[in-house]
CSV table of C-alpha atoms and ligand atoms in Angstrom, one decimal:
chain,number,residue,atom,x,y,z
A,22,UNK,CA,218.5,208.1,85.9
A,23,UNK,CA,219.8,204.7,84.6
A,24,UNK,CA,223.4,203.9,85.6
A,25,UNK,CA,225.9,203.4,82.7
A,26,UNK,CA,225.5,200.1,81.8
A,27,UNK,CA,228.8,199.7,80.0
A,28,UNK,CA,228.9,199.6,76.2
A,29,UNK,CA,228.2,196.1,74.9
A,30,UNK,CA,224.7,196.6,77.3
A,31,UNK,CA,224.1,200.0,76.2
A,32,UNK,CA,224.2,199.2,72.4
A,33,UNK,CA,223.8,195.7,72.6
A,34,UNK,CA,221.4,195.8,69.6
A,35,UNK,CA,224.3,197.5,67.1
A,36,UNK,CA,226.8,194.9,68.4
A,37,UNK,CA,227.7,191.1,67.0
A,38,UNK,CA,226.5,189.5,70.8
A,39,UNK,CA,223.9,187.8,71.8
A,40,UNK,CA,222.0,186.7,75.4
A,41,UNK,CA,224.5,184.2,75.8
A,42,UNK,CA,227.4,185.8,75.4
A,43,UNK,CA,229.0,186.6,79.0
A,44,UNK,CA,229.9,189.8,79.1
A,45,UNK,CA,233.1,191.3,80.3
A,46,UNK,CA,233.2,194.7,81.3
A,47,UNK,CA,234.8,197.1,83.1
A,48,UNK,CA,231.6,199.6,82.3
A,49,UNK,CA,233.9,201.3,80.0
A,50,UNK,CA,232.6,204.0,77.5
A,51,UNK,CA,230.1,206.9,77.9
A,52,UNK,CA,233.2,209.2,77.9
A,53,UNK,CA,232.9,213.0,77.9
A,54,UNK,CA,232.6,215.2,74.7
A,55,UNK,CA,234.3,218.3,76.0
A,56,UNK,CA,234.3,221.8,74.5
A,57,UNK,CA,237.4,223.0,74.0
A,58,UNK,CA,237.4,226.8,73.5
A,59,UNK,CA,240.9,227.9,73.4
A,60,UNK,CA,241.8,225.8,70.6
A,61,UNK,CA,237.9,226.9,68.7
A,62,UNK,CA,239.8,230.4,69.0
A,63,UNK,CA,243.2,229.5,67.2
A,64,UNK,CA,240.9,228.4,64.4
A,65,UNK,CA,239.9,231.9,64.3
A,66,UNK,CA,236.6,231.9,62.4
A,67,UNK,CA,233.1,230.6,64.2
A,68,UNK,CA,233.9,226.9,64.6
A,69,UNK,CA,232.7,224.5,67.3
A,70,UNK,CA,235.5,222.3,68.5
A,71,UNK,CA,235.1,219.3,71.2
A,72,UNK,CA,237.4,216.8,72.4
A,73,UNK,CA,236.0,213.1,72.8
A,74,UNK,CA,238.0,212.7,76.0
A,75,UNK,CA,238.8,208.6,75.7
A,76,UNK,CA,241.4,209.0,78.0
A,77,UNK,CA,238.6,208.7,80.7
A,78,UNK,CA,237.9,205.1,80.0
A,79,UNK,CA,238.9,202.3,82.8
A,80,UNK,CA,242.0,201.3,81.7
A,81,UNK,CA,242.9,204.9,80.2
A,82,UNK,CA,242.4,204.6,76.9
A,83,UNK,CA,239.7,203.5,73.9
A,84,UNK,CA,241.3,200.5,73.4
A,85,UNK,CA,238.6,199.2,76.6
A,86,UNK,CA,235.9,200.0,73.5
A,87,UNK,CA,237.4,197.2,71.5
A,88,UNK,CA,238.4,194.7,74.5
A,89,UNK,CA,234.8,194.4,75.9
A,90,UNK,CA,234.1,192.9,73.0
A,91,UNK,CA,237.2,190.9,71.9
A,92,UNK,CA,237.4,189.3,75.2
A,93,UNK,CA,233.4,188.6,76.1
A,94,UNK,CA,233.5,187.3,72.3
A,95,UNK,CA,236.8,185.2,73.6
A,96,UNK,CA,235.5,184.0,76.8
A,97,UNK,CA,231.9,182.9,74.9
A,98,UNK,CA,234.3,180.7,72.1
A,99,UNK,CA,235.9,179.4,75.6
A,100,UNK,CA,239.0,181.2,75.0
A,101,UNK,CA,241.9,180.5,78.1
A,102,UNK,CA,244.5,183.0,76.7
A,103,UNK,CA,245.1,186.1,74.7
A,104,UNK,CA,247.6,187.5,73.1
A,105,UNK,CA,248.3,191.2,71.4
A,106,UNK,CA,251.1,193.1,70.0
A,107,UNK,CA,251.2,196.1,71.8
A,108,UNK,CA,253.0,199.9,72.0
A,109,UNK,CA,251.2,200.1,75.9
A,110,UNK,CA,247.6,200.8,75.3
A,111,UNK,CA,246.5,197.6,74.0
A,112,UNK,CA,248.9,195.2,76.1
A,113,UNK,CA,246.7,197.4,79.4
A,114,UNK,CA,243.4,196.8,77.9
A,115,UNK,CA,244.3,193.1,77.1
A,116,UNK,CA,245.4,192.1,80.3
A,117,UNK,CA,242.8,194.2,82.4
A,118,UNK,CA,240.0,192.3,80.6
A,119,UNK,CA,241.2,189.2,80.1
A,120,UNK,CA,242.2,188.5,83.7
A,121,UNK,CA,238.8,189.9,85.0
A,122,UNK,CA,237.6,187.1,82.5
A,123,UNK,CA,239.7,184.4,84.1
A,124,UNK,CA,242.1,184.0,81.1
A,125,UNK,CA,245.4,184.3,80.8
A,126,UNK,CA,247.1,187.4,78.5
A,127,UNK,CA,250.4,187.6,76.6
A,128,UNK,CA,251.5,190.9,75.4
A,129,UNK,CA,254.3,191.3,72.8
A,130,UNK,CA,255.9,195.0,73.3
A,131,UNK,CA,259.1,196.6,72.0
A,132,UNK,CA,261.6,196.9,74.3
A,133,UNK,CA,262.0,200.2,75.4
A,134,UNK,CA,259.2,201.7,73.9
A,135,UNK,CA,256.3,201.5,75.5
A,136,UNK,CA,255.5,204.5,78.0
A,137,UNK,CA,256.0,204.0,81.4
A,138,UNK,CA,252.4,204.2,83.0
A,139,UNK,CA,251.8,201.5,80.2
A,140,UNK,CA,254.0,199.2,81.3
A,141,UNK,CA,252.9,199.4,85.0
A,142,UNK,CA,249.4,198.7,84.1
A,143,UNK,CA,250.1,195.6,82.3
A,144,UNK,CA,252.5,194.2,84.5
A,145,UNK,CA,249.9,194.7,88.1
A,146,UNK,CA,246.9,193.8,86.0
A,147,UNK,CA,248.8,190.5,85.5
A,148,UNK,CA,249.9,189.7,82.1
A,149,UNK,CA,252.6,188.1,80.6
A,150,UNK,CA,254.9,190.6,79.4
A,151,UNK,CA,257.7,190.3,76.6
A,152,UNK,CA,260.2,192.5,75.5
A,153,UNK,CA,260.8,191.9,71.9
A,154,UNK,CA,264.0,193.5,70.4
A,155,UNK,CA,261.9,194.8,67.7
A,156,UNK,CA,259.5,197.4,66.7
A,157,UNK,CA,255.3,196.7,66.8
A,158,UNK,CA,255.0,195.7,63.1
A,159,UNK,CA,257.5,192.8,64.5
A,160,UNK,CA,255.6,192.0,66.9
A,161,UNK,CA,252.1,192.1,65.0
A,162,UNK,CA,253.5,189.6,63.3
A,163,UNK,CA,254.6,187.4,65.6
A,164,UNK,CA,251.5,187.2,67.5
A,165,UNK,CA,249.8,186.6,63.9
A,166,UNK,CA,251.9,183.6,63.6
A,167,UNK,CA,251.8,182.4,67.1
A,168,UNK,CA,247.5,182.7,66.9
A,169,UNK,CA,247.6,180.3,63.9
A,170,UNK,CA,250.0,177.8,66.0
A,171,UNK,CA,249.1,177.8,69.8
A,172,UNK,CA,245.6,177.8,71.9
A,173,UNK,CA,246.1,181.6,72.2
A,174,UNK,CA,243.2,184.3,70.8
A,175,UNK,CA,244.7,187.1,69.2
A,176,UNK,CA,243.1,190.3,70.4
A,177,UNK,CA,244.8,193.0,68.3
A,178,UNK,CA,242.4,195.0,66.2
A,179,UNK,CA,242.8,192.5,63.1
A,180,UNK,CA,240.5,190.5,65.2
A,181,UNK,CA,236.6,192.2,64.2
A,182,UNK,CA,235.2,192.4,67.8
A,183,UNK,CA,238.2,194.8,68.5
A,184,UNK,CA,237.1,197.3,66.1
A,185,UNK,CA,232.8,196.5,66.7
A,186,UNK,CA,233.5,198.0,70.3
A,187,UNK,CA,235.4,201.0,69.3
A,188,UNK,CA,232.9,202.0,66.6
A,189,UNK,CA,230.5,202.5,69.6
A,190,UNK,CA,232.2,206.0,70.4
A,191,UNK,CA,230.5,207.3,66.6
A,192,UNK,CA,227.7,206.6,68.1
A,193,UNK,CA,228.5,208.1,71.5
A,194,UNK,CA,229.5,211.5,69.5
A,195,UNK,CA,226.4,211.5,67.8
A,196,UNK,CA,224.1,210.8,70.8
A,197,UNK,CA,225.7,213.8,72.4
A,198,UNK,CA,225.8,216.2,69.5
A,199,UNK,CA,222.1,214.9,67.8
A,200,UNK,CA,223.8,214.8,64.6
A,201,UNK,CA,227.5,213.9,63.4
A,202,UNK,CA,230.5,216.6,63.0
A,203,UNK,CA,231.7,218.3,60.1
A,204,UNK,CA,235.0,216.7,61.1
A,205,UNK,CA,236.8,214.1,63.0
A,206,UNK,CA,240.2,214.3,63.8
A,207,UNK,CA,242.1,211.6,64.8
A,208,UNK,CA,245.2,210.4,65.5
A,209,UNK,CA,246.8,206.9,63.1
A,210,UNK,CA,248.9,204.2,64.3
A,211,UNK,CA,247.6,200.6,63.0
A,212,UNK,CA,244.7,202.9,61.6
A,213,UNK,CA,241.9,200.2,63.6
A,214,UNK,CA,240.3,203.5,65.2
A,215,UNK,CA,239.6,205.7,62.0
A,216,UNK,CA,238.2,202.3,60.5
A,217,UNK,CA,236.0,201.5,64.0
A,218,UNK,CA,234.5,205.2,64.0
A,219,UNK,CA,233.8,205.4,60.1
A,220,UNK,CA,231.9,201.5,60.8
A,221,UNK,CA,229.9,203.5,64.2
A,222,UNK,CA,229.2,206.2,62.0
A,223,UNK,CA,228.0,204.6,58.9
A,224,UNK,CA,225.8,202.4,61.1
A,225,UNK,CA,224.1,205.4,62.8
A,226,UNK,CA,223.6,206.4,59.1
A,227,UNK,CA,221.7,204.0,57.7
A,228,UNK,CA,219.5,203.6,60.5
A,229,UNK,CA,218.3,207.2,60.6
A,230,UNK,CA,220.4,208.2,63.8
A,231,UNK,CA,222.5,210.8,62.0
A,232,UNK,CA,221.5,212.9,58.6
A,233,UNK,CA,225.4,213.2,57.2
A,234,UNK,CA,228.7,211.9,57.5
A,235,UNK,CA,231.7,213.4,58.3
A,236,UNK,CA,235.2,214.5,57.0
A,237,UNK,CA,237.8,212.1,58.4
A,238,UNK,CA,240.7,213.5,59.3
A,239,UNK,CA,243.4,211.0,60.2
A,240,UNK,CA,247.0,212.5,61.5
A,241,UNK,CA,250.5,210.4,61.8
A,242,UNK,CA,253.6,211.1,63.6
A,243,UNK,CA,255.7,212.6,61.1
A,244,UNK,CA,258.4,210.0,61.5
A,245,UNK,CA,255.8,207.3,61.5
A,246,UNK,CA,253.6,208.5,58.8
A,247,UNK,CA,253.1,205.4,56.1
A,248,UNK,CA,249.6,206.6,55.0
A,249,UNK,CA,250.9,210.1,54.4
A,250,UNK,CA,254.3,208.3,52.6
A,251,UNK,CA,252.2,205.9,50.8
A,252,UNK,CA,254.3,203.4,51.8
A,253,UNK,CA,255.8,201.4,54.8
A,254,UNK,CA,258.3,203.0,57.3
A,255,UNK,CA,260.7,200.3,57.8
A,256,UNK,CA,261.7,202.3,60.8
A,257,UNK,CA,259.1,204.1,62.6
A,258,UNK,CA,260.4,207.4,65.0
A,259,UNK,CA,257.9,209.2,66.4
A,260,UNK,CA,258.4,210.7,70.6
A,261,UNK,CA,254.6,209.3,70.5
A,262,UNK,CA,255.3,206.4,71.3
A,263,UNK,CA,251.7,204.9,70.8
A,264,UNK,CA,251.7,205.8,67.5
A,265,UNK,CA,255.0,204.3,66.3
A,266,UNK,CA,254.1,202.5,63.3
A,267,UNK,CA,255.6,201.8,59.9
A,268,UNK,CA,253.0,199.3,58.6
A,269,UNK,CA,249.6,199.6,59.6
A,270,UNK,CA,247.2,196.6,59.8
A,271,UNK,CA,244.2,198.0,58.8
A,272,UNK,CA,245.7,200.2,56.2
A,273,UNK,CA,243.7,199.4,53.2
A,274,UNK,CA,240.1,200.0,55.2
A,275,UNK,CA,241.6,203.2,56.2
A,276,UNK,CA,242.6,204.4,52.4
A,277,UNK,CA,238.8,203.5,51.8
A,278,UNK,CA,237.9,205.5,54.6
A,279,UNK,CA,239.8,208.3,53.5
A,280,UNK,CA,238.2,208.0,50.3
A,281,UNK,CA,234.6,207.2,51.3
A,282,UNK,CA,234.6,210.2,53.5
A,283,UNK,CA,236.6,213.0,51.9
A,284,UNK,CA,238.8,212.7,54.4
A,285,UNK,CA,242.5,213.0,54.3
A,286,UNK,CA,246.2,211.8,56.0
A,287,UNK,CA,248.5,214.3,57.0
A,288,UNK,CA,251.4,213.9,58.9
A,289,UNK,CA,252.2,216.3,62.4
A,290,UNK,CA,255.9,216.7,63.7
A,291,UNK,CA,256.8,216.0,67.0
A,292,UNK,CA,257.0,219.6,67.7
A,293,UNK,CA,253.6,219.8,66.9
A,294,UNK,CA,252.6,217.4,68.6
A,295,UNK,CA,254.0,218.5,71.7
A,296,UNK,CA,252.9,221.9,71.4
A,297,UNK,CA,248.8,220.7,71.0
A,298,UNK,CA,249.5,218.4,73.8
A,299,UNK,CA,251.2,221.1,76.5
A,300,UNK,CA,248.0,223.8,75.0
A,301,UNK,CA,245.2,221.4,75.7
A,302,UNK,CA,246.7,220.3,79.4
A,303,UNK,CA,247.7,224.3,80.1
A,304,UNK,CA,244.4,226.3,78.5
A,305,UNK,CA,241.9,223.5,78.4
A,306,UNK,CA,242.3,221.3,82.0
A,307,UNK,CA,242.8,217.9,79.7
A,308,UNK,CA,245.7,215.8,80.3
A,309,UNK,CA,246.1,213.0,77.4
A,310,UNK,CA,249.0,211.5,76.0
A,311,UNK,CA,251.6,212.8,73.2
A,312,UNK,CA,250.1,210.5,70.4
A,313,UNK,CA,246.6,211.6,71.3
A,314,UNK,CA,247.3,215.6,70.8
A,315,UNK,CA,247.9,214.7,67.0
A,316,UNK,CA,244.5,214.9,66.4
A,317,UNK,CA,244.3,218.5,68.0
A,318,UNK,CA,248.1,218.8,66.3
A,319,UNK,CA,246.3,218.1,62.7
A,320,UNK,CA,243.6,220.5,63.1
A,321,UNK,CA,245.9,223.2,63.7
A,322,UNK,CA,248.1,222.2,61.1
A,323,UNK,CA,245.1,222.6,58.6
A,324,UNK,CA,243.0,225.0,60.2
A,325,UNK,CA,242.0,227.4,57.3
A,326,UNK,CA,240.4,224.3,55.4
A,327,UNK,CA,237.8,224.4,57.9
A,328,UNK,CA,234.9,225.6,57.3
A,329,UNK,CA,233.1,228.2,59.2
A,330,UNK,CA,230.3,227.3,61.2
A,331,UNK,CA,232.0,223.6,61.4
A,332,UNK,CA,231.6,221.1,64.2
A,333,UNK,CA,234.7,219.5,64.7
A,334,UNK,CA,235.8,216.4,67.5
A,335,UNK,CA,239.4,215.7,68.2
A,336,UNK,CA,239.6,212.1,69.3
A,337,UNK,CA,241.9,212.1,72.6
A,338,UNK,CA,243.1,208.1,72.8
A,339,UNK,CA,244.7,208.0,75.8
A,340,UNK,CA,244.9,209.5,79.4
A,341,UNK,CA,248.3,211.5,79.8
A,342,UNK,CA,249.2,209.3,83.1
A,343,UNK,CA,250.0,206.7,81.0
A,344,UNK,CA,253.2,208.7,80.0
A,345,UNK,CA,254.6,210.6,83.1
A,346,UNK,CA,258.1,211.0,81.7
A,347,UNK,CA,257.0,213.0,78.8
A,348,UNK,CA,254.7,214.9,80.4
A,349,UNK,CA,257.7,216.0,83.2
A,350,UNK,CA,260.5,216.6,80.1
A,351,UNK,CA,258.3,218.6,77.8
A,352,UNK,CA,256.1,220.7,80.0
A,353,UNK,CA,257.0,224.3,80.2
A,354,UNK,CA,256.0,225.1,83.6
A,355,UNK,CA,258.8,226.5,86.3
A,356,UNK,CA,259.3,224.4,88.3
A,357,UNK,CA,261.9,225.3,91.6
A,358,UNK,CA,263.5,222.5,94.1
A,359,UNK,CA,265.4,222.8,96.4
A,360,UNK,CA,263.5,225.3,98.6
A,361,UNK,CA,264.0,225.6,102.2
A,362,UNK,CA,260.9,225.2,104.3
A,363,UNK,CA,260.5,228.7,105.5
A,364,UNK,CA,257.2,231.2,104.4
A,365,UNK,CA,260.0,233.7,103.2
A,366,UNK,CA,261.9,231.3,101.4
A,367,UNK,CA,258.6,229.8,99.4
A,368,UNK,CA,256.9,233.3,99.2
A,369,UNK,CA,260.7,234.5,97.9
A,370,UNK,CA,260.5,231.7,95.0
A,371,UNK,CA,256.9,233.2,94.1
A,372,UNK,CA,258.5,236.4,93.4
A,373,UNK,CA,256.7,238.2,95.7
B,129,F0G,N1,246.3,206.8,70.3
B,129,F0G,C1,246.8,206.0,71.2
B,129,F0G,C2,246.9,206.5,72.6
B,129,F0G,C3,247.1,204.6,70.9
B,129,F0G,O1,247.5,203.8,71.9
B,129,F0G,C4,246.9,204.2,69.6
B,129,F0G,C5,247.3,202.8,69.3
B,129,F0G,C6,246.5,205.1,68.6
B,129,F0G,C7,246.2,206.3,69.0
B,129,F0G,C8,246.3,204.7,67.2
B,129,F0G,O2,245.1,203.9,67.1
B,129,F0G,O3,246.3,201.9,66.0
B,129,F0G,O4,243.8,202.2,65.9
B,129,F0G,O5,245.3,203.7,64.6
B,129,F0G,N2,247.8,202.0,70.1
B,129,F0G,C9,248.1,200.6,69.8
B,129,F0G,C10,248.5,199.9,71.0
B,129,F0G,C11,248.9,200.3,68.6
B,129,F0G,O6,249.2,198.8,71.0
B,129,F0G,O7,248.2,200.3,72.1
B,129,F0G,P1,245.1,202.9,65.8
């Protein structure tokens, strides 16, 4: 068996590079599709489910999809800094890539929101870190404005390579599955994702790879839900931190997504959330982070529109290290201190 050779290699012929573009990679991609059985049975009726488990990628999330390409694309138009807006994921990819390219990254994040596991990554990867008192749609602005003004590449997903990466996990879905779902759920936050997996599975369409297209089923924090709204959040509040946007970038594409796909927005509470997220670490073994368990959230929330016999994949974003603090406030597990070091005095805390 061929080792994975990282995505831009392994598709190379469905991506905007050529021989000469140097490629940087972290051999991200080729992430698991995994059945997830417990959640198949809260649907009730005979329904496949599967998770596409994203989380697994080098820097912990799918945002490695998109910065393969941003920064090989960046390094190829000689490129010596980046620069993103960032609620953690992206601000980790950024800076993982662009140092191992031998440029310099700046990442824009609000100050206080960014998950701690996040934050870490950025800082020891190397980047330039600032703390804006303002939310993400500030800061996507400000690095819009900054792009036009200093010798800095903005690698947000407004920039096309970004989302030409993550459409490769449509393709990864339907290389597993032979065809594509019925549905795919997935969690919204600048809405680059739903766009980049509609873009993979069109491609796959029209060149005989797949015989359908799915349902896409995009899901926003209910605090942070503009697509649901129909308009922007001025001020986003969602305990998902990933996902706390008021005005997404790609908003129009994602409309037309909707649209194009008989898809549709709905908006999942924090509760919600929280509940899909401590259910798929406790019954299914998957650890992923708050904003990711909207997808598996959504489903749930809308369960008896789906119809029986369906194939459905949850999109799971992010790795649940990336967001310790949560995971340790809102688990429901017991969990005993204090214990003196004595086989009577632990086997006395088991209840036995
Ligand atoms: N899930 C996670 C874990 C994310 O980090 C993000 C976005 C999304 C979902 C939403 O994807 O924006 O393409 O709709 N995170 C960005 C960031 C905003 O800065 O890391 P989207």
């Amino acid at each position: 068996r061929q080792p994975w050779p990282g995505l831009i290699e392994q598709y190379r012929d469905y991506l905007p590079v050529s021989e000469t573009t140097p490629v940087v990679t972290l051999l991200e991609g080729n992430t698991p599709l995994i059945p997830v059985p417990a959640i198949a049975q809260r649907i009730g009726r005979q329904v496949r489910v599967f998770v596409k488990y994203d989380g697994l990628n080098p820097t912990g999330s799918f945002k490695d999809r998109g910065m393969t390409m941003a920064i090989s694309k960046a390094k190829e138009a000689g490129a010596k800094a980046v620069i993103c807006a960032s609620t953690g994921n992206t601000s980790a990819a950024a800076a993982a890539y662009a140092r191992r390219g031998g440029m310099r990254a700046f990442v824009l994040i609000p100050d206080g929101y960014v998950a701690l596991g996040k934050l870490a990554q950025a800082l020891l990867y190397g980047a330039e870190v600032l703390a804006i008192k303002g939310n993400f749609d500030r800061a996507l602005e400000i690095v819009r404005e900054m792009a036009q003004s200093y010798p800095v590449t903005l690698v947000n997903s407004v920039n096309p390579y970004r989302l030409e990466g993550q459409k490769t996990a449509a393709f990864e879905i339907v290389d597993v599955l032979g065809n594509t779902p019925d549905w795919l759920c997935i969690p919204v936050g600048n809405a680059g994702n739903i766009t980049a997996y509609w873009m993979g599975f069109c491609q796959y369409h029209q060149i005989g790879k797949c015989d359908r297209l799915p349902r896409m089923m995009g899901f926003q924090a209910a605090g942070a839900a503009p697509l649901v709204k129909g308009e922007p959040i001025p001020h986003p509040e969602t305990l998902a931190t990933a996902i706390r946007i008021g005005n997404p970038a790609s908003w129009e594409k994602a409309v037309a997504v909707k649209s194009a796909s008989m898809g549709n927005f709905h908006s999942v509470t924090d509760d919600e959330i929280l509940e899909a997220y401590r259910l798929l670490a406790s019954e299914e073994g998957i650890f992923c982070e708050p904003a990711s368990a909207a997808s598996v959230a959504g489903l749930l929330q809308v369960k008896d529109q789906v119809p029986t016999g369906a194939t459905v994949v949850c999109v799971l974003t992010g790795n649940g290290l990336k967001d310790p603090d949560t995971a340790i406030k809102h688990s429901n597990s017991q969990f005993k201190q204090g214990i003196e070091s004595e086989v009577h005095a632990v086997a006395a805390a088991m209840g036995f």
